[in-house]
Structure formats: C-alpha cells, structure tokens
mmCIF file of N, CA and C in Angstrom:
data_model
loop_
_atom_site.group_PDB
_atom_site.id
_atom_site.type_symbol
_atom_site.label_atom_id
_atom_site.label_comp_id
_atom_site.label_asym_id
_atom_site.label_seq_id
_atom_site.Cartn_x
_atom_site.Cartn_y
_atom_site.Cartn_z
ATOM 1 N N UNK A 1 -14.256 1.898 8.212
ATOM 2 C CA UNK A 1 -13.162 1.333 7.477
ATOM 3 C C UNK A 1 -12.960 0.228 6.448
ATOM 4 N N UNK A 2 -11.935 0.437 5.891
ATOM 5 C CA UNK A 2 -11.365 0.001 4.676
ATOM 6 C C UNK A 2 -11.179 -1.603 4.853
ATOM 7 N N UNK A 3 -11.743 -2.642 4.147
ATOM 8 C CA UNK A 3 -11.351 -4.082 4.063
ATOM 9 C C UNK A 3 -10.053 -4.349 3.278
ATOM 10 N N UNK A 4 -8.671 -4.597 3.347
ATOM 11 C CA UNK A 4 -7.846 -4.566 2.672
ATOM 12 C C UNK A 4 -7.142 -6.294 2.007
ATOM 13 N N UNK A 5 -8.398 -6.940 2.333
ATOM 14 C CA UNK A 5 -8.140 -8.240 1.886
ATOM 15 C C UNK A 5 -8.678 -8.135 0.741
ATOM 16 N N UNK A 6 -9.304 -7.561 -0.042
ATOM 17 C CA UNK A 6 -10.409 -7.489 -1.242
ATOM 18 C C UNK A 6 -9.669 -6.970 -2.155
ATOM 19 N N UNK A 7 -8.255 -6.197 -1.796
ATOM 20 C CA UNK A 7 -7.944 -5.022 -3.159
ATOM 21 C C UNK A 7 -6.778 -5.355 -2.499
ATOM 22 N N UNK A 8 -5.658 -6.004 -1.381
ATOM 23 C CA UNK A 8 -4.668 -5.813 -1.403
ATOM 24 C C UNK A 8 -4.141 -6.856 -2.389
ATOM 25 N N UNK A 9 -4.341 -8.033 -3.485
ATOM 26 C CA UNK A 9 -3.962 -8.707 -4.095
ATOM 27 C C UNK A 9 -3.431 -7.850 -5.468
ATOM 28 N N UNK A 10 -5.181 -6.763 -5.853
ATOM 29 C CA UNK A 10 -4.933 -5.771 -6.742
ATOM 30 C C UNK A 10 -3.440 -4.678 -6.781
ATOM 31 N N UNK A 11 -3.423 -4.611 -5.377
ATOM 32 C CA UNK A 11 -2.816 -3.318 -5.083
ATOM 33 C C UNK A 11 -1.243 -4.075 -4.956
ATOM 34 N N UNK A 12 -0.665 -5.357 -4.960
ATOM 35 C CA UNK A 12 0.523 -5.832 -5.092
ATOM 36 C C UNK A 12 0.802 -6.047 -6.421
ATOM 37 N N UNK A 13 -0.324 -6.402 -6.909
ATOM 38 C CA UNK A 13 0.054 -6.776 -8.663
ATOM 39 C C UNK A 13 0.665 -5.555 -9.686
ATOM 40 N N UNK A 14 -0.244 -4.280 -9.130
ATOM 41 C CA UNK A 14 0.135 -3.083 -9.935
ATOM 42 C C UNK A 14 1.398 -2.821 -8.990
ATOM 43 N N UNK A 15 1.497 -2.804 -7.826
ATOM 44 C CA UNK A 15 3.114 -2.318 -7.511
ATOM 45 C C UNK A 15 4.172 -2.871 -7.900
ATOM 46 N N UNK A 16 3.543 -4.073 -8.358
ATOM 47 C CA UNK A 16 5.123 -4.832 -9.161
ATOM 48 C C UNK A 16 5.313 -4.487 -10.203
ATOM 49 N N UNK A 17 4.115 -3.630 -10.487
ATOM 50 C CA UNK A 17 4.194 -3.891 -12.539
ATOM 51 C C UNK A 17 5.155 -2.362 -12.258
ATOM 52 N N UNK A 18 4.825 -1.477 -10.980
ATOM 53 C CA UNK A 18 5.917 -0.421 -10.936
ATOM 54 C C UNK A 18 6.865 -0.133 -10.465
ATOM 55 N N UNK A 19 6.989 -1.130 -10.349
ATOM 56 C CA UNK A 19 8.812 -2.054 -9.909
ATOM 57 C C UNK A 19 9.204 -1.535 -8.374
ATOM 58 N N UNK A 20 7.415 -2.018 -7.626
ATOM 59 C CA UNK A 20 7.626 -2.357 -6.386
ATOM 60 C C UNK A 20 8.070 -3.781 -5.878
ATOM 61 N N UNK A 21 9.529 -4.390 -4.480
ATOM 62 C CA UNK A 21 8.662 -5.739 -5.188
ATOM 63 C C UNK A 21 8.386 -6.113 -3.347
ATOM 64 N N UNK A 22 7.826 -5.143 -3.067
ATOM 65 C CA UNK A 22 7.523 -5.562 -1.518
ATOM 66 C C UNK A 22 6.578 -4.114 -1.094
ATOM 67 N N UNK A 23 5.157 -5.040 -0.504
ATOM 68 C CA UNK A 23 4.084 -3.782 0.075
ATOM 69 C C UNK A 23 3.258 -4.688 0.917
ATOM 70 N N UNK A 24 3.506 -3.722 2.232
ATOM 71 C CA UNK A 24 2.806 -4.139 3.045
ATOM 72 C C UNK A 24 1.566 -3.422 4.039
ATOM 73 N N UNK A 25 0.665 -3.922 3.404
ATOM 74 C CA UNK A 25 -0.672 -3.378 4.560
ATOM 75 C C UNK A 25 -1.182 -3.276 5.434
ATOM 76 N N UNK A 26 -2.147 -1.979 6.546
ATOM 77 C CA UNK A 26 -2.789 -2.873 7.492
ATOM 78 C C UNK A 26 -3.876 -1.713 7.744
ATOM 79 N N UNK A 27 -4.772 -1.539 8.365
ATOM 80 C CA UNK A 27 -5.541 -0.579 8.139
ATOM 81 C C UNK A 27 -5.064 0.993 8.768
ATOM 82 N N UNK A 28 -4.184 1.455 9.240
ATOM 83 C CA UNK A 28 -3.860 3.026 9.206
ATOM 84 C C UNK A 28 -2.499 3.230 8.790
ATOM 85 N N UNK A 29 -2.116 1.739 7.222
ATOM 86 C CA UNK A 29 -0.997 2.907 6.938
ATOM 87 C C UNK A 29 -0.420 1.699 5.797
ATOM 88 N N UNK A 30 0.105 2.494 4.812
ATOM 89 C CA UNK A 30 0.856 1.501 3.591
ATOM 90 C C UNK A 30 2.513 1.622 3.662
ATOM 91 N N UNK A 31 2.808 0.735 3.434
ATOM 92 C CA UNK A 31 4.502 0.763 3.086
ATOM 93 C C UNK A 31 4.589 0.109 2.145
ATOM 94 N N UNK A 32 5.382 0.696 1.657
ATOM 95 C CA UNK A 32 6.190 0.480 -0.023
ATOM 96 C C UNK A 32 7.644 0.090 0.293
ATOM 97 N N UNK A 33 7.934 -0.283 -0.273
ATOM 98 C CA UNK A 33 9.550 -0.356 -0.621
ATOM 99 C C UNK A 33 10.142 -0.712 -1.809
ATOM 100 N N UNK A 34 10.534 0.142 -2.211
ATOM 101 C CA UNK A 34 10.431 0.441 -3.654
ATOM 102 C C UNK A 34 12.403 -0.500 -4.702
ATOM 103 N N UNK A 35 11.875 -1.353 -5.345
ATOM 104 C CA UNK A 35 13.193 -2.000 -5.310
ATOM 105 C C UNK A 35 14.343 -1.145 -6.016
ATOM 106 N N UNK A 36 14.266 -0.355 -6.741
ATOM 107 C CA UNK A 36 15.030 0.763 -8.288
ATOM 108 C C UNK A 36 15.670 1.589 -6.706
ATOM 109 N N UNK A 37 15.183 2.112 -5.389
ATOM 110 C CA UNK A 37 16.145 2.586 -5.326
ATOM 111 C C UNK A 37 16.190 2.326 -2.970
ATOM 112 N N UNK A 38 15.329 1.212 -3.574
ATOM 113 C CA UNK A 38 15.882 0.769 -1.975
ATOM 114 C C UNK A 38 14.804 1.591 -1.228
ATOM 115 N N UNK A 39 14.565 2.454 -1.072
ATOM 116 C CA UNK A 39 13.758 3.216 -0.300
ATOM 117 C C UNK A 39 12.314 2.953 0.471
ATOM 118 N N UNK A 40 11.841 3.567 2.090
ATOM 119 C CA UNK A 40 11.100 2.578 2.143
ATOM 120 C C UNK A 40 10.544 3.643 1.983
ATOM 121 N N UNK A 41 8.760 3.713 1.275
ATOM 122 C CA UNK A 41 7.920 5.001 1.707
ATOM 123 C C UNK A 41 7.269 4.701 2.695
ATOM 124 N N UNK A 42 6.846 5.244 3.575
ATOM 125 C CA UNK A 42 5.573 4.849 4.777
ATOM 126 C C UNK A 42 5.022 6.319 4.625
ATOM 127 N N UNK A 43 3.793 5.742 4.118
ATOM 128 C CA UNK A 43 2.626 6.565 4.241
ATOM 129 C C UNK A 43 1.268 6.182 5.624
ATOM 130 N N UNK A 44 1.152 8.222 6.272
ATOM 131 C CA UNK A 44 0.597 7.117 7.575
ATOM 132 C C UNK A 44 -1.044 7.791 7.103
ATOM 133 N N UNK A 45 -2.327 7.068 6.946
ATOM 134 C CA UNK A 45 -3.222 7.436 6.381
ATOM 135 C C UNK A 45 -3.620 7.304 7.487
ATOM 136 N N UNK A 46 -4.565 9.105 7.713
ATOM 137 C CA UNK A 46 -5.957 8.943 8.601
ATOM 138 C C UNK A 46 -7.639 8.620 8.298
ATOM 139 N N UNK A 47 -8.152 8.885 9.254
ATOM 140 C CA UNK A 47 -9.139 8.003 9.009
ATOM 141 C C UNK A 47 -9.991 8.690 8.229
ATOM 142 N N UNK A 48 -9.794 10.188 7.802
ATOM 143 C CA UNK A 48 -10.455 10.470 6.796
ATOM 144 C C UNK A 48 -10.072 10.234 5.172
ATOM 145 N N UNK A 49 -8.879 9.644 5.121
ATOM 146 C CA UNK A 49 -8.519 9.305 3.900
ATOM 147 C C UNK A 49 -8.965 7.921 3.477
ATOM 148 N N UNK A 50 -8.762 6.671 5.136
ATOM 149 C CA UNK A 50 -9.188 5.881 4.521
ATOM 150 C C UNK A 50 -10.946 5.512 4.067
ATOM 151 N N UNK A 51 -11.852 6.378 4.767
ATOM 152 C CA UNK A 51 -13.185 6.608 4.382
ATOM 153 C C UNK A 51 -13.323 6.876 3.350
ATOM 154 N N UNK A 52 -14.290 5.712 2.736
ATOM 155 C CA UNK A 52 -14.378 5.942 0.977
ATOM 156 C C UNK A 52 -16.079 6.032 0.483
ATOM 157 N N UNK A 53 -16.938 6.943 0.688
ATOM 158 C CA UNK A 53 -18.518 7.451 0.228
ATOM 159 C C UNK A 53 -18.849 6.076 -1.382
#
C-alpha cells in the first residue's frame, strides 16, 4: 500500500502547474479536476497499479 501522505504535496504542486486546481487522493483512487474544462477525471486504480517494487 502506498502512503500518499508523503507524496500528496508534490503531486498537488505538479497538478497546479498543469492547470489542475483540485486533486483528492486516497488508497484506491485519484480524483483530478481540470480547471480549463471543469471535467472530473476519475481514475480507479487497482492494487496491482498501486504496488511499487
């Protein structure tokens, strides 16, 4: 399981520079709201994707 707390800030800063004004994280999904289109992109992540070796 990834500990998002350590990387959330860096990810949020990266999203801001990419025009994303809102990002929410938890262990199973990443929700990104894009400012330019106001579209909500919801990426469901599997355990396989979350595992980092």
